[in-house]
Amino acid sequence: MHTPLCRHATGEPTELAAQAVRIGLAEIGFSEHGPMPRDDWDDWRLLETELDTYVEKVHQARRDHPQLTIKLALEVDFIPGLEGWIRELAGRHLWDYLIGAVHYVSDSWALDNPNDLSGWKNSTAFEVWTAYFDRLTLAAESGLFQTIAHPDLCKKFCFYPEEDCTPLFARFLNAVQKHGVAMEINTAGLRKDCREIYPGRQMVQMAWEAGVPITFGSDAHAPGEVGMNFVEAIALARSVGYTHWCRFTQRRREMVKF
Ligand SMILES: [Zn+2]
Ligand SMILES: [Zn+2]
């Protein structure tokens, strides 16, 4: 879940926590878009100078809601070459988990940015999807992350390739399994043009067959989105065979039955 510090979300951590208590969740996690090596990289993330403020706000939410387990995390943009920076970020606080995310398929273009669809116009959908899954696979192999965010984010605006993407999914999922990483079932896709959970049923099915553990995320950017569509997410996971999800505490994984 996100906070106003990324400049495109509303609701302080303590307000999102209050909503979680209201709807009966036992555990939540904050994973703000983590800082980049330069604060002028883009305008939709935590600034490095605000990292401690973010952590303090999560601590405040914990103090306000002692009955709720609140995890401290970051959603970190994976870009090849930034591994050293990510490792440094990882050491700054006692993160419960780091979510590896690919938004940038080149150093300057984020494929999910509604204000910049240039990359979709300059390449075929298959080229973008291939570049996306190449980076996502590298993120899984990097050893930097406990789980991988919204695994088929590239479908957000419905630019679907005509080519078969099964090999891209398979390569990514095998890397996830082999490197002891998990994958997120993220309900935010239901709120986008694609109107589908990230990832779609085919990938969830393939993930189960590959032995990939899952986490559940609402990717809430507002209090009303906390735990949104979890009923559908759980039903999707169950329908392909999942019986457990995983949680992380100071980056150690634990399987939980559902
Ligand atoms: Zn966001
Ligand atoms: Zn994201």
mmCIF file of C-alpha atoms and ligand atoms in Angstrom:
data_model
loop_
_atom_site.group_PDB
_atom_site.id
_atom_site.type_symbol
_atom_site.label_atom_id
_atom_site.label_comp_id
_atom_site.label_asym_id
_atom_site.label_seq_id
_atom_site.Cartn_x
_atom_site.Cartn_y
_atom_site.Cartn_z
ATOM 1 C CA MET A 1 0.000 0.000 0.000
ATOM 2 C CA HIS A 2 1.050 3.552 -0.638
ATOM 3 C CA THR A 3 1.036 6.906 1.154
ATOM 4 C CA PRO A 4 0.788 10.575 0.126
ATOM 5 C CA LEU A 5 4.607 10.730 0.099
ATOM 6 C CA CYS A 6 4.594 9.262 -3.439
ATOM 7 C CA ARG A 7 2.433 12.214 -4.545
ATOM 8 C CA HIS A 8 -0.243 10.123 -6.252
ATOM 9 C CA ALA A 9 -1.951 8.518 -3.244
ATOM 10 C CA THR A 10 -4.236 9.785 -0.494
ATOM 11 C CA GLY A 11 -4.642 8.751 3.138
ATOM 12 C CA GLU A 12 -1.993 8.643 5.824
ATOM 13 C CA PRO A 13 -0.745 5.207 6.905
ATOM 14 C CA THR A 14 -2.780 5.432 10.100
ATOM 15 C CA GLU A 15 -5.955 6.061 8.041
ATOM 16 C CA LEU A 16 -5.274 3.051 5.815
ATOM 17 C CA ALA A 17 -4.608 0.991 8.939
ATOM 18 C CA ALA A 18 -7.930 2.146 10.433
ATOM 19 C CA GLN A 19 -9.690 0.996 7.271
ATOM 20 C CA ALA A 20 -7.925 -2.390 7.484
ATOM 21 C CA VAL A 21 -9.199 -2.822 11.046
ATOM 22 C CA ARG A 22 -12.693 -1.794 9.904
ATOM 23 C CA ILE A 23 -12.828 -4.463 7.189
ATOM 24 C CA GLY A 24 -11.302 -7.151 9.411
ATOM 25 C CA LEU A 25 -7.785 -7.587 8.026
ATOM 26 C CA ALA A 26 -5.249 -8.964 10.509
ATOM 27 C CA GLU A 27 -2.128 -7.874 8.673
ATOM 28 C CA ILE A 28 -1.212 -5.179 6.156
ATOM 29 C CA GLY A 29 1.976 -3.863 4.638
ATOM 30 C CA PHE A 30 3.141 -0.486 3.395
ATOM 31 C CA SER A 31 5.374 -0.606 0.347
ATOM 32 C CA GLU A 32 5.839 2.924 -0.912
ATOM 33 C CA HIS A 33 7.524 3.509 -4.279
ATOM 34 C CA GLY A 34 11.159 3.599 -3.157
ATOM 35 C CA PRO A 35 13.563 6.467 -3.912
ATOM 36 C CA MET A 36 15.764 6.448 -7.002
ATOM 37 C CA PRO A 37 19.417 7.524 -6.914
ATOM 38 C CA ARG A 38 18.295 10.974 -8.059
ATOM 39 C CA ASP A 39 15.229 12.674 -6.596
ATOM 40 C CA ASP A 40 14.407 14.240 -9.997
ATOM 41 C CA TRP A 41 14.151 10.780 -11.640
ATOM 42 C CA ASP A 42 10.352 11.181 -11.894
ATOM 43 C CA ASP A 43 7.550 12.691 -9.824
ATOM 44 C CA TRP A 44 5.718 9.668 -8.441
ATOM 45 C CA ARG A 45 7.847 8.299 -5.628
ATOM 46 C CA LEU A 46 9.263 8.826 -2.185
ATOM 47 C CA LEU A 47 12.166 11.270 -2.145
ATOM 48 C CA GLU A 48 15.318 10.009 -0.521
ATOM 49 C CA THR A 49 15.128 12.854 1.988
ATOM 50 C CA GLU A 50 11.654 11.613 3.037
ATOM 51 C CA LEU A 51 12.604 8.003 3.673
ATOM 52 C CA ASP A 52 12.797 8.467 7.441
ATOM 53 C CA THR A 53 9.474 10.369 7.447
ATOM 54 C CA TYR A 54 7.860 7.418 5.666
ATOM 55 C CA VAL A 55 9.233 4.943 8.199
ATOM 56 C CA GLU A 56 8.072 7.145 11.076
ATOM 57 C CA LYS A 57 4.528 7.347 9.614
ATOM 58 C CA VAL A 58 4.371 3.556 9.436
ATOM 59 C CA HIS A 59 5.604 3.343 13.029
ATOM 60 C CA GLN A 60 2.882 5.825 14.003
ATOM 61 C CA ALA A 61 0.245 3.611 12.341
ATOM 62 C CA ARG A 62 1.601 0.672 14.382
ATOM 63 C CA ARG A 63 1.303 2.666 17.596
ATOM 64 C CA ASP A 64 -2.259 3.755 16.706
ATOM 65 C CA HIS A 65 -3.419 0.217 15.831
ATOM 66 C CA PRO A 66 -1.664 -2.269 18.128
ATOM 67 C CA GLN A 67 -4.204 -5.007 17.241
ATOM 68 C CA LEU A 68 -3.071 -4.946 13.602
ATOM 69 C CA THR A 69 0.201 -6.369 12.240
ATOM 70 C CA ILE A 70 1.771 -3.711 10.024
ATOM 71 C CA LYS A 71 4.700 -4.570 7.821
ATOM 72 C CA LEU A 72 7.276 -2.025 6.676
ATOM 73 C CA ALA A 73 8.335 -2.466 3.064
ATOM 74 C CA LEU A 74 9.252 -0.749 -0.177
ATOM 75 C CA GLU A 75 8.212 -1.265 -3.775
ATOM 76 C CA VAL A 76 11.563 -0.843 -5.507
ATOM 77 C CA ASP A 77 11.964 -0.145 -9.226
ATOM 78 C CA PHE A 78 14.346 -2.644 -10.737
ATOM 79 C CA ILE A 79 16.558 -1.237 -13.474
ATOM 80 C CA PRO A 80 19.711 -3.129 -14.514
ATOM 81 C CA GLY A 81 22.687 -1.170 -13.176
ATOM 82 C CA LEU A 82 20.888 0.069 -10.057
ATOM 83 C CA GLU A 83 21.633 -3.054 -8.000
ATOM 84 C CA GLY A 84 24.159 -1.213 -5.820
ATOM 85 C CA TRP A 85 21.665 1.529 -5.047
ATOM 86 C CA ILE A 86 18.964 -1.022 -4.207
ATOM 87 C CA ARG A 87 21.355 -2.868 -1.902
ATOM 88 C CA GLU A 88 22.108 0.408 -0.142
ATOM 89 C CA LEU A 89 18.376 1.149 0.269
ATOM 90 C CA ALA A 90 17.872 -2.348 1.651
ATOM 91 C CA GLY A 91 20.290 -1.540 4.459
ATOM 92 C CA ARG A 92 18.686 1.740 5.484
ATOM 93 C CA HIS A 93 15.852 0.295 7.609
ATOM 94 C CA LEU A 94 14.555 -3.016 8.958
ATOM 95 C CA TRP A 95 12.336 -3.735 5.965
ATOM 96 C CA ASP A 96 10.015 -6.723 6.279
ATOM 97 C CA TYR A 97 10.173 -7.184 2.525
ATOM 98 C CA LEU A 98 11.253 -5.489 -0.676
ATOM 99 C CA ILE A 99 8.922 -5.814 -3.661
ATOM 100 C CA GLY A 100 10.744 -5.817 -6.966
ATOM 101 C CA ALA A 101 8.800 -3.884 -9.577
ATOM 102 C CA VAL A 102 9.352 -3.146 -13.224
ATOM 103 C CA HIS A 103 7.690 0.007 -14.506
ATOM 104 C CA TYR A 104 10.678 1.218 -16.541
ATOM 105 C CA VAL A 105 11.434 -0.863 -19.622
ATOM 106 C CA SER A 106 14.118 1.639 -20.620
ATOM 107 C CA ASP A 107 15.965 4.082 -18.381
ATOM 108 C CA SER A 108 13.470 6.829 -19.201
ATOM 109 C CA TRP A 109 10.120 5.208 -20.082
ATOM 110 C CA ALA A 110 7.686 3.695 -17.579
ATOM 111 C CA LEU A 111 5.173 1.582 -19.503
ATOM 112 C CA ASP A 112 2.338 2.196 -17.032
ATOM 113 C CA ASN A 113 2.540 6.005 -17.120
ATOM 114 C CA PRO A 114 -0.774 7.298 -18.527
ATOM 115 C CA ASN A 115 0.898 10.630 -19.331
ATOM 116 C CA ASP A 116 3.517 9.006 -21.539
ATOM 117 C CA LEU A 117 2.301 6.361 -23.960
ATOM 118 C CA SER A 118 5.196 7.111 -26.358
ATOM 119 C CA GLY A 119 6.835 3.708 -25.977
ATOM 120 C CA TRP A 120 3.601 1.954 -26.918
ATOM 121 C CA LYS A 121 3.447 4.038 -30.085
ATOM 122 C CA ASN A 122 7.099 3.516 -31.060
ATOM 123 C CA SER A 123 7.227 -0.282 -30.606
ATOM 124 C CA THR A 124 5.000 -3.300 -31.081
ATOM 125 C CA ALA A 125 3.180 -4.588 -28.023
ATOM 126 C CA PHE A 126 5.241 -7.784 -28.198
ATOM 127 C CA GLU A 127 8.507 -5.800 -28.127
ATOM 128 C CA VAL A 128 7.361 -3.940 -25.013
ATOM 129 C CA TRP A 129 6.106 -7.111 -23.314
ATOM 130 C CA THR A 130 9.389 -8.888 -24.120
ATOM 131 C CA ALA A 131 11.481 -6.024 -22.714
ATOM 132 C CA TYR A 132 9.221 -5.955 -19.652
ATOM 133 C CA PHE A 133 9.502 -9.681 -18.909
ATOM 134 C CA ASP A 134 13.266 -9.619 -19.584
ATOM 135 C CA ARG A 135 13.657 -7.067 -16.807
ATOM 136 C CA LEU A 136 11.165 -8.795 -14.541
ATOM 137 C CA THR A 137 13.138 -12.030 -14.896
ATOM 138 C CA LEU A 138 16.370 -10.179 -14.043
ATOM 139 C CA ALA A 139 14.614 -8.696 -10.992
ATOM 140 C CA ALA A 140 13.644 -12.189 -9.819
ATOM 141 C CA GLU A 141 17.216 -13.426 -10.370
ATOM 142 C CA SER A 142 18.839 -10.446 -8.642
ATOM 143 C CA GLY A 143 18.411 -11.775 -5.104
ATOM 144 C CA LEU A 144 17.350 -8.274 -4.035
ATOM 145 C CA PHE A 145 13.617 -8.899 -3.583
ATOM 146 C CA GLN A 146 11.295 -11.134 -1.576
ATOM 147 C CA THR A 147 8.380 -10.795 -3.991
ATOM 148 C CA ILE A 148 7.645 -9.391 -7.427
ATOM 149 C CA ALA A 149 4.980 -6.739 -8.014
ATOM 150 C CA HIS A 150 2.011 -6.892 -10.424
ATOM 151 C CA PRO A 151 3.668 -9.463 -12.750
ATOM 152 C CA ASP A 152 1.796 -8.587 -15.949
ATOM 153 C CA LEU A 153 1.570 -4.815 -15.501
ATOM 154 C CA CYS A 154 2.243 -4.526 -19.251
ATOM 155 C CA LYS A 155 -1.443 -5.353 -19.906
ATOM 156 C CA LYS A 156 -2.607 -2.210 -18.055
ATOM 157 C CA PHE A 157 -3.702 -0.237 -21.132
ATOM 158 C CA CYS A 158 -4.803 -3.340 -23.110
ATOM 159 C CA PHE A 159 -1.919 -3.277 -25.584
ATOM 160 C CA TYR A 160 -2.012 -7.056 -26.047
ATOM 161 C CA PRO A 161 0.489 -8.741 -28.388
ATOM 162 C CA GLU A 162 -0.799 -11.120 -31.047
ATOM 163 C CA GLU A 163 2.203 -13.363 -30.369
ATOM 164 C CA ASP A 164 2.094 -16.124 -27.765
ATOM 165 C CA CYS A 165 3.578 -14.777 -24.517
ATOM 166 C CA THR A 166 3.622 -18.135 -22.727
ATOM 167 C CA PRO A 167 7.435 -18.511 -23.082
ATOM 168 C CA LEU A 168 7.955 -15.055 -21.500
ATOM 169 C CA PHE A 169 5.762 -16.031 -18.536
ATOM 170 C CA ALA A 170 7.468 -19.426 -18.182
ATOM 171 C CA ARG A 171 10.993 -17.998 -18.137
ATOM 172 C CA PHE A 172 10.009 -15.415 -15.512
ATOM 173 C CA LEU A 173 8.161 -17.907 -13.292
ATOM 174 C CA ASN A 174 11.015 -20.415 -13.421
ATOM 175 C CA ALA A 175 13.405 -17.676 -12.278
ATOM 176 C CA VAL A 176 11.043 -16.721 -9.455
ATOM 177 C CA GLN A 177 10.820 -20.316 -8.255
ATOM 178 C CA LYS A 178 14.529 -21.028 -8.631
ATOM 179 C CA HIS A 179 15.599 -17.940 -6.685
ATOM 180 C CA GLY A 180 13.189 -18.434 -3.767
ATOM 181 C CA VAL A 181 11.113 -15.369 -4.581
ATOM 182 C CA ALA A 182 7.320 -14.962 -4.414
ATOM 183 C CA MET A 183 4.870 -13.324 -6.796
ATOM 184 C CA GLU A 184 2.125 -10.883 -5.994
ATOM 185 C CA ILE A 185 -1.561 -11.376 -6.809
ATOM 186 C CA ASN A 186 -2.433 -7.688 -7.138
ATOM 187 C CA THR A 187 -6.043 -6.518 -7.397
ATOM 188 C CA ALA A 188 -5.208 -3.029 -8.749
ATOM 189 C CA GLY A 189 -5.513 -4.356 -12.306
ATOM 190 C CA LEU A 190 -9.275 -4.606 -11.755
ATOM 191 C CA ARG A 191 -9.301 -0.812 -11.369
ATOM 192 C CA LYS A 192 -7.388 -0.187 -14.640
ATOM 193 C CA ASP A 193 -8.354 -0.438 -18.332
ATOM 194 C CA CYS A 194 -7.448 -4.145 -18.401
ATOM 195 C CA ARG A 195 -10.075 -4.887 -15.701
ATOM 196 C CA GLU A 196 -8.193 -7.971 -14.583
ATOM 197 C CA ILE A 197 -6.132 -8.977 -11.573
ATOM 198 C CA TYR A 198 -2.340 -8.847 -12.071
ATOM 199 C CA PRO A 199 -1.400 -11.474 -13.185
ATOM 200 C CA GLY A 200 -4.142 -13.065 -15.271
ATOM 201 C CA ARG A 201 -5.451 -16.586 -14.804
ATOM 202 C CA GLN A 202 -2.994 -18.219 -17.241
ATOM 203 C CA MET A 203 0.006 -16.910 -15.309
ATOM 204 C CA VAL A 204 -1.510 -17.764 -11.916
ATOM 205 C CA GLN A 205 -2.091 -21.313 -13.175
ATOM 206 C CA MET A 206 1.478 -21.528 -14.523
ATOM 207 C CA ALA A 207 2.842 -20.104 -11.245
ATOM 208 C CA TRP A 208 1.071 -22.821 -9.271
ATOM 209 C CA GLU A 209 2.455 -25.506 -11.585
ATOM 210 C CA ALA A 210 5.974 -24.030 -11.239
ATOM 211 C CA GLY A 211 5.762 -23.990 -7.420
ATOM 212 C CA VAL A 212 5.840 -20.203 -7.063
ATOM 213 C CA PRO A 213 4.579 -18.854 -3.697
ATOM 214 C CA ILE A 214 2.134 -15.939 -3.739
ATOM 215 C CA THR A 215 1.322 -12.844 -1.746
ATOM 216 C CA PHE A 216 -1.900 -10.814 -1.911
ATOM 217 C CA GLY A 217 -1.872 -7.064 -2.496
ATOM 218 C CA SER A 218 -4.518 -4.425 -3.066
ATOM 219 C CA ASP A 219 -1.864 -1.869 -4.073
ATOM 220 C CA ALA A 220 -4.086 0.637 -2.241
ATOM 221 C CA HIS A 221 -3.446 4.276 -3.134
ATOM 222 C CA ALA A 222 -6.404 5.441 -0.985
ATOM 223 C CA PRO A 223 -8.118 4.201 2.209
ATOM 224 C CA GLY A 224 -11.121 2.898 0.239
ATOM 225 C CA GLU A 225 -8.832 0.585 -1.753
ATOM 226 C CA VAL A 226 -7.461 -1.303 1.263
ATOM 227 C CA GLY A 227 -8.107 -5.021 0.772
ATOM 228 C CA MET A 228 -10.189 -4.247 -2.308
ATOM 229 C CA ASN A 229 -11.308 -7.312 -4.326
ATOM 230 C CA PHE A 230 -9.442 -9.746 -2.049
ATOM 231 C CA VAL A 231 -12.423 -12.109 -2.324
ATOM 232 C CA GLU A 232 -11.793 -12.347 -6.083
ATOM 233 C CA ALA A 233 -8.013 -12.647 -5.615
ATOM 234 C CA ILE A 234 -8.370 -15.508 -3.133
ATOM 235 C CA ALA A 235 -10.931 -17.236 -5.368
ATOM 236 C CA LEU A 236 -8.546 -16.978 -8.336
ATOM 237 C CA ALA A 237 -5.629 -18.442 -6.358
ATOM 238 C CA ARG A 238 -7.775 -21.245 -4.931
ATOM 239 C CA SER A 239 -9.232 -22.105 -8.332
ATOM 240 C CA VAL A 240 -5.827 -23.106 -9.692
ATOM 241 C CA GLY A 241 -4.824 -25.054 -6.556
ATOM 242 C CA TYR A 242 -3.190 -22.623 -4.100
ATOM 243 C CA THR A 243 -3.800 -23.355 -0.414
ATOM 244 C CA HIS A 244 -1.130 -21.070 1.093
ATOM 245 C CA TRP A 245 0.057 -17.501 0.724
ATOM 246 C CA CYS A 246 3.242 -16.152 2.252
ATOM 247 C CA ARG A 247 4.146 -13.334 4.593
ATOM 248 C CA PHE A 248 7.500 -11.804 5.367
ATOM 249 C CA THR A 249 9.002 -10.601 8.617
ATOM 250 C CA GLN A 250 12.357 -8.889 8.327
ATOM 251 C CA ARG A 251 12.699 -10.620 4.955
ATOM 252 C CA ARG A 252 12.108 -14.138 6.256
ATOM 253 C CA ARG A 253 9.291 -16.005 4.546
ATOM 254 C CA GLU A 254 6.527 -17.907 6.272
ATOM 255 C CA MET A 255 3.730 -19.847 4.560
ATOM 256 C CA VAL A 256 0.161 -19.245 5.779
ATOM 257 C CA LYS A 257 -2.862 -21.422 4.992
ATOM 258 C CA PHE A 258 -5.998 -19.777 3.604
HETATM 259 ZN ZN ZN B 1 1.661 4.133 -7.213
HETATM 260 ZN ZN ZN B 2 3.920 -0.664 -9.086
#
